[in-house]
mmCIF file of C-alpha atoms in Angstrom:
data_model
loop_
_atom_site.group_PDB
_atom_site.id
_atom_site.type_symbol
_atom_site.label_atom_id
_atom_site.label_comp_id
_atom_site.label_asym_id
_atom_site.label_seq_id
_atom_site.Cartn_x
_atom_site.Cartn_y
_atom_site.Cartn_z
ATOM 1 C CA UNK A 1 5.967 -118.943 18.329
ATOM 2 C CA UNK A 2 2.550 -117.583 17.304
ATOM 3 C CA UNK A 3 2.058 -116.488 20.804
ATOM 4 C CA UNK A 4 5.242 -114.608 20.400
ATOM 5 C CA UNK A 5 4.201 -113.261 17.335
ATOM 6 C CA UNK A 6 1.039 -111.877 18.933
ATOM 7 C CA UNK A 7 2.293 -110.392 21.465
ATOM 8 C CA UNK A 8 4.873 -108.570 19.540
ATOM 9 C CA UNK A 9 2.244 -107.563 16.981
ATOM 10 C CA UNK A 10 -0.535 -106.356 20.194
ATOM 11 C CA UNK A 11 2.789 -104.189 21.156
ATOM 12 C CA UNK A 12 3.775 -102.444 17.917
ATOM 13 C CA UNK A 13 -0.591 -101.910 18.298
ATOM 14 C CA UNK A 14 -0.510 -100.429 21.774
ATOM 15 C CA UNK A 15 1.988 -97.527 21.657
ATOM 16 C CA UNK A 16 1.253 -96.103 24.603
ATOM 17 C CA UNK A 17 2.019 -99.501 26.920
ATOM 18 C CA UNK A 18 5.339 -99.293 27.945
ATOM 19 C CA UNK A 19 5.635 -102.299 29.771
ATOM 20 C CA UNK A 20 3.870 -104.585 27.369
ATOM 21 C CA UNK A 21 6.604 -102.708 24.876
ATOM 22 C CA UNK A 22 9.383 -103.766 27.122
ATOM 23 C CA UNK A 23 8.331 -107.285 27.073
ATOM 24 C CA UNK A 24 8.269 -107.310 23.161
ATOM 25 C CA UNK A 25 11.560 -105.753 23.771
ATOM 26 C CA UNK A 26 13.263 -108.056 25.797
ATOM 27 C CA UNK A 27 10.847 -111.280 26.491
ATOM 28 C CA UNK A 28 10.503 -115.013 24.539
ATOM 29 C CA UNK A 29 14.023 -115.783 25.434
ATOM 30 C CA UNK A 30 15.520 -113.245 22.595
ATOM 31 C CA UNK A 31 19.232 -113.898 24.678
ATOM 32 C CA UNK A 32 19.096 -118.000 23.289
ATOM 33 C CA UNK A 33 18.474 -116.870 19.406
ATOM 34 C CA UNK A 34 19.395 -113.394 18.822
ATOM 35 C CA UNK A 35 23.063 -114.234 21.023
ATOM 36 C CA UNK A 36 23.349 -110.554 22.440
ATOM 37 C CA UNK A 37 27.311 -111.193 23.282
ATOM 38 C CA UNK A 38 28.242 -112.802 20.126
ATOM 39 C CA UNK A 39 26.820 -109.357 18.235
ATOM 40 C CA UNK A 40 28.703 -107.142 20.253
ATOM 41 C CA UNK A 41 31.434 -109.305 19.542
ATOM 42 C CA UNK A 42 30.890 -109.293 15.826
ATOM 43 C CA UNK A 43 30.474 -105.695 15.693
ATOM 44 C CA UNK A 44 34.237 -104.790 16.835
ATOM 45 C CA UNK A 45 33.206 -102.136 18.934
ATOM 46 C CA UNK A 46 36.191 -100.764 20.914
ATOM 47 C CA UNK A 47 36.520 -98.815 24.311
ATOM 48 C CA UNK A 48 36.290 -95.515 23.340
ATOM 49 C CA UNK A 49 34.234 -95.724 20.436
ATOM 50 C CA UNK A 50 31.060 -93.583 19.556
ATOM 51 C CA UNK A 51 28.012 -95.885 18.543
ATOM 52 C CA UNK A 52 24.450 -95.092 17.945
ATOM 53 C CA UNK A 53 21.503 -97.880 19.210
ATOM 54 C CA UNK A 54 18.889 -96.835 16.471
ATOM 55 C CA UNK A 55 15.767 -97.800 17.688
ATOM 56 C CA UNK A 56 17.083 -98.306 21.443
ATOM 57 C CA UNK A 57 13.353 -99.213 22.373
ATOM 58 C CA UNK A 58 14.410 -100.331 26.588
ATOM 59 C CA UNK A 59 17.788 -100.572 26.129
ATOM 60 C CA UNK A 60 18.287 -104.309 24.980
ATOM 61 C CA UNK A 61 21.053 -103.414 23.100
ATOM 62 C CA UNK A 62 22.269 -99.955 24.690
ATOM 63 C CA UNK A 63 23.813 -101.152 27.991
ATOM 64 C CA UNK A 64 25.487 -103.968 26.226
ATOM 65 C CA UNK A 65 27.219 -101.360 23.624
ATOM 66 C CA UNK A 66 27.557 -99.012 26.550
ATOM 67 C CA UNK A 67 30.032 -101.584 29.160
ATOM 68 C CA UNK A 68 32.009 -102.676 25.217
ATOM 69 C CA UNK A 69 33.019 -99.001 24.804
ATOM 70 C CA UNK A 70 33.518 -98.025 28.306
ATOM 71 C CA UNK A 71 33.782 -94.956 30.428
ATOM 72 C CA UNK A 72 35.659 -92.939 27.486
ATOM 73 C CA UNK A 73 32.742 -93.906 24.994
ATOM 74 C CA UNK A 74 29.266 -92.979 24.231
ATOM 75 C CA UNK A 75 26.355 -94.438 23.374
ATOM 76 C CA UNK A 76 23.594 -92.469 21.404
ATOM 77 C CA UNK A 77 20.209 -94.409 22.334
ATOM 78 C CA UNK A 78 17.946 -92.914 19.964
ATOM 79 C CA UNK A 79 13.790 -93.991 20.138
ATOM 80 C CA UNK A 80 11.039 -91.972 18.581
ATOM 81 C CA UNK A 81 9.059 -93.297 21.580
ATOM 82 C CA UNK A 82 9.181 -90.851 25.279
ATOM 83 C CA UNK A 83 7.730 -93.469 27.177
ATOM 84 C CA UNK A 84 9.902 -95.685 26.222
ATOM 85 C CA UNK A 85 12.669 -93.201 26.425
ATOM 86 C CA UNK A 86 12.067 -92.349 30.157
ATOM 87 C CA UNK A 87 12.133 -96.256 31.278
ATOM 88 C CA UNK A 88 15.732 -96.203 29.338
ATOM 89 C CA UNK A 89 17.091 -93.374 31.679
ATOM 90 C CA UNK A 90 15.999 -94.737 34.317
ATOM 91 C CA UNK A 91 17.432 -98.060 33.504
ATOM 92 C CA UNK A 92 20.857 -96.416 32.861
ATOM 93 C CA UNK A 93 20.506 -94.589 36.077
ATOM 94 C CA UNK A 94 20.202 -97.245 37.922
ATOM 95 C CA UNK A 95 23.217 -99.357 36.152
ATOM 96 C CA UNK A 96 25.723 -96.604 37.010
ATOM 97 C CA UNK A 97 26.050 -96.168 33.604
ATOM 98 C CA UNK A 98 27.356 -92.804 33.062
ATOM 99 C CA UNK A 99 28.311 -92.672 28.716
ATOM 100 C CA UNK A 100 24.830 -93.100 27.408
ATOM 101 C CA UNK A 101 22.984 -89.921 25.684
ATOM 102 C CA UNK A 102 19.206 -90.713 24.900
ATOM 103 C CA UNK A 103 17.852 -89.258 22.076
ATOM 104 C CA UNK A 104 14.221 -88.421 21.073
ATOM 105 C CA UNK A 105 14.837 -88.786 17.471
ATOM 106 C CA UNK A 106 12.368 -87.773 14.751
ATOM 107 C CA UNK A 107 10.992 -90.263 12.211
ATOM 108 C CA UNK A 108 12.903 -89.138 9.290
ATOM 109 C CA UNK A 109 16.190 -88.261 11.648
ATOM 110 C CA UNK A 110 17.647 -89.660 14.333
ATOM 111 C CA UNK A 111 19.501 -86.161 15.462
ATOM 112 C CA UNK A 112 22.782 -87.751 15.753
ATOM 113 C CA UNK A 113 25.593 -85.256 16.153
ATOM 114 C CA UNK A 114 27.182 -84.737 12.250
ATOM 115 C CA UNK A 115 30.310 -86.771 11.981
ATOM 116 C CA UNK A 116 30.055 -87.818 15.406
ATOM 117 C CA UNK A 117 29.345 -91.848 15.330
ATOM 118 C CA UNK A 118 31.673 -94.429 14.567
ATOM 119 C CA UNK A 119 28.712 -97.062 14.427
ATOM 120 C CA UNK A 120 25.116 -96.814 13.987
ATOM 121 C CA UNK A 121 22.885 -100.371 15.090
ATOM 122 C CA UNK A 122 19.818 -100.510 13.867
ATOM 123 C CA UNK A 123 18.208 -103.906 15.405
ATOM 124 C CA UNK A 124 14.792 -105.041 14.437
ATOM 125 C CA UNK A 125 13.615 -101.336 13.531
ATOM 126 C CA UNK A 126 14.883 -100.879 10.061
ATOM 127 C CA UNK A 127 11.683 -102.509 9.088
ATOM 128 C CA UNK A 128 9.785 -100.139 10.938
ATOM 129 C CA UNK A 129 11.738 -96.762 9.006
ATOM 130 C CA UNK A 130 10.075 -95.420 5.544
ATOM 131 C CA UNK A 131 11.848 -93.879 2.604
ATOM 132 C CA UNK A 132 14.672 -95.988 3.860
ATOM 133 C CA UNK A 133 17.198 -95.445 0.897
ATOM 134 C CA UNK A 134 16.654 -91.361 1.677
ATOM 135 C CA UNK A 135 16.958 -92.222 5.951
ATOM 136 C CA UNK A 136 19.927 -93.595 5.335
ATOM 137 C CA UNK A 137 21.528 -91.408 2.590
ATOM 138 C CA UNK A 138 20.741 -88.319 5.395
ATOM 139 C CA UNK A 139 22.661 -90.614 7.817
ATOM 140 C CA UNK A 140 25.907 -90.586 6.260
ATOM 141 C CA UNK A 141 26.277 -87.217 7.303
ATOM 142 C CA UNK A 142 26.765 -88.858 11.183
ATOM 143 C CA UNK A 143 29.405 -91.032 10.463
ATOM 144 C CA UNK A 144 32.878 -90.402 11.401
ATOM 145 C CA UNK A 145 35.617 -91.539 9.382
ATOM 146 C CA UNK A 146 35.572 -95.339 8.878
ATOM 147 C CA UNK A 147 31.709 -94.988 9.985
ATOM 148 C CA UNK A 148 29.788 -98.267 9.924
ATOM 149 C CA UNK A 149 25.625 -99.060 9.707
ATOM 150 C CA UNK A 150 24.852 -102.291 10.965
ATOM 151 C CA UNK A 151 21.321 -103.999 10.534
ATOM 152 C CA UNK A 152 20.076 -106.600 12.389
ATOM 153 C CA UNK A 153 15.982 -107.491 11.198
ATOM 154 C CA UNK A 154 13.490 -110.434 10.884
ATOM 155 C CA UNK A 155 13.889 -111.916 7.157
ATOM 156 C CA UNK A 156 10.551 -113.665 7.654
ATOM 157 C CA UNK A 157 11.732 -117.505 7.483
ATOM 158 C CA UNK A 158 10.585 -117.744 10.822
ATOM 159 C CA UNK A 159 6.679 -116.290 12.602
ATOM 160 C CA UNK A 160 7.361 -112.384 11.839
ATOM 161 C CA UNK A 161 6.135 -113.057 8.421
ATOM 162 C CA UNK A 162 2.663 -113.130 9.573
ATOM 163 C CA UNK A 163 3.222 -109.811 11.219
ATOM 164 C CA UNK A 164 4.926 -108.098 8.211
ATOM 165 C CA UNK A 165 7.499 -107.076 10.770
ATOM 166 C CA UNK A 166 10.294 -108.133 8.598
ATOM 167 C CA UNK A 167 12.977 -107.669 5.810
ATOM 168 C CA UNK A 168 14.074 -109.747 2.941
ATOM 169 C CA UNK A 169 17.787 -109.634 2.489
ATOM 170 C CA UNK A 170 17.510 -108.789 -1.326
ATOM 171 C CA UNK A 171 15.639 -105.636 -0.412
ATOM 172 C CA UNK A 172 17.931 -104.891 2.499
ATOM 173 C CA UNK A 173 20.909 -104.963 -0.617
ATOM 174 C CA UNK A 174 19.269 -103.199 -2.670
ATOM 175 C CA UNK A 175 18.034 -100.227 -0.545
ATOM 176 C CA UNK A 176 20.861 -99.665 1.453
ATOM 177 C CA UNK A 177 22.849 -100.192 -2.254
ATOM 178 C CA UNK A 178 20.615 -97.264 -3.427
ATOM 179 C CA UNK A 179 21.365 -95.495 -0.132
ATOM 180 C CA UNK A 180 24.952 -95.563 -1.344
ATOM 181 C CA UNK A 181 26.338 -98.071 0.986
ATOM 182 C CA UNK A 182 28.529 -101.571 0.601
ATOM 183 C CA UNK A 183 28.736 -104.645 2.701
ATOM 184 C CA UNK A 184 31.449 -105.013 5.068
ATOM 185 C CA UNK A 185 30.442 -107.841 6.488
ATOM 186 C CA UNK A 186 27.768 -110.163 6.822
ATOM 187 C CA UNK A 187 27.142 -113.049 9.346
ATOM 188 C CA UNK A 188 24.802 -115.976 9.777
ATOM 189 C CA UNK A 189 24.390 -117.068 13.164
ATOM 190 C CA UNK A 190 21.198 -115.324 14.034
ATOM 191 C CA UNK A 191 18.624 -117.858 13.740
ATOM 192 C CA UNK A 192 15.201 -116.021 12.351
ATOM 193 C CA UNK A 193 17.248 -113.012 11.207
ATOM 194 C CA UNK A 194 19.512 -111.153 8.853
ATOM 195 C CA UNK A 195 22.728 -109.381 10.281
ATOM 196 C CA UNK A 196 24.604 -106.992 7.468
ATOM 197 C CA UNK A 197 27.481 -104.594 8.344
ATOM 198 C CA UNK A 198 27.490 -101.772 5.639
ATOM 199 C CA UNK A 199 30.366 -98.910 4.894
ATOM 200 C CA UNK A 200 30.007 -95.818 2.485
ATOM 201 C CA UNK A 201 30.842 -96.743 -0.616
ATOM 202 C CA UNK A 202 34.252 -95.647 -1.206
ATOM 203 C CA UNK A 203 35.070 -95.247 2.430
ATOM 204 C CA UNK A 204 37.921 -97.293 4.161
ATOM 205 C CA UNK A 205 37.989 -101.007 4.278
#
């Protein structure tokens, strides 16, 4: 684990490596204990749904949210990084996938077309976002009816606490409480990690 750890950490350090990014993205066996499948799952995303991969980084996430909402769907893949936004299309490209948009978002927006998302993931980045409680205020304004924000991040029980890549869950609550969200949902089964489905408050159960 603290090889993993370095690794990650030499990554978030050397921004301009894409393919030591990609294997921070997708390396140390993150299928066996983040369960890629069972999130999808858990998420209840449905063919023809709209969902945003904040933070879409290679695509970990983004080709596995593109096949659940099929050909009538679309996935937003939105990364602040070109780079790593160029390996992503041409990852797509060569899947045949045809319903994924990537975005170059901006640090404090992610350009998302207003109204336009049914659900946003955010999966080990919300960590990385600042003025969160503002970020995801702004974001609201994405969200289709029924919208959903889900957040997937390192709670530091496990090595990311050395890297400070992490989030408690009290201050995950509390932020995205502030940000003037309620939990949905919330589920346990990621090993290392919190996994928190939020709604607007007031918006439909």
């Amino acid at each position: 684990m603290r090889r993993a750890a370095a690794l990650l950490l030499a990554a978030g350090l050397l921004g301009g490596c894409t393919s030591l990014k990609r294997l921070a993205y997708e390396g140390f066996a993150r299928d066996g204990w983040q369960q890629p499948e069972r999130v999808i799952a858990a998420l209840g995303v449905r063919p023809g749904d709209r969902v945003a991969d904040l933070g879409a980084g290679s695509g970990y996430f983004t080709v596995r949210l593109a096949r659940a909402v099929g050909p009538d769907g679309r996935v937003y893949a939105v990364d602040v990084d070109d780079a790593m936004n160029e390996y992503l299309r041409q990852r797509v490209a060569q899947t045949g996938l045809t319903n994924v948009h990537v975005i170059l978002g901006r640090f404090e927006d992610p350009l998302l077309p207003d109204g336009g998302v049914d659900l946003v993931l955010v999966a080990d980045t919300y960590h990385h976002l600042e003025d969160r409680p503002t970020y995801f205020r702004n974001l609201q304004r994405d969200l289709g009816p029924g919208g959903r924000v889900a957040v997937i991040d390192f709670d530091g029980r496990k090595f990311m606490r050395c890297t400070g890549h992490f989030t408690p869950r009290t201050l995950l609550l509390s932020e995205m409480a502030e940000a003037g969200y309620e939990v949905a949902e919330e589920f346990d089964f990621i090993d290392r990690e919190i996994f928190v489905i939020f709604r607007p408050v007031g918006g439909p159960a």
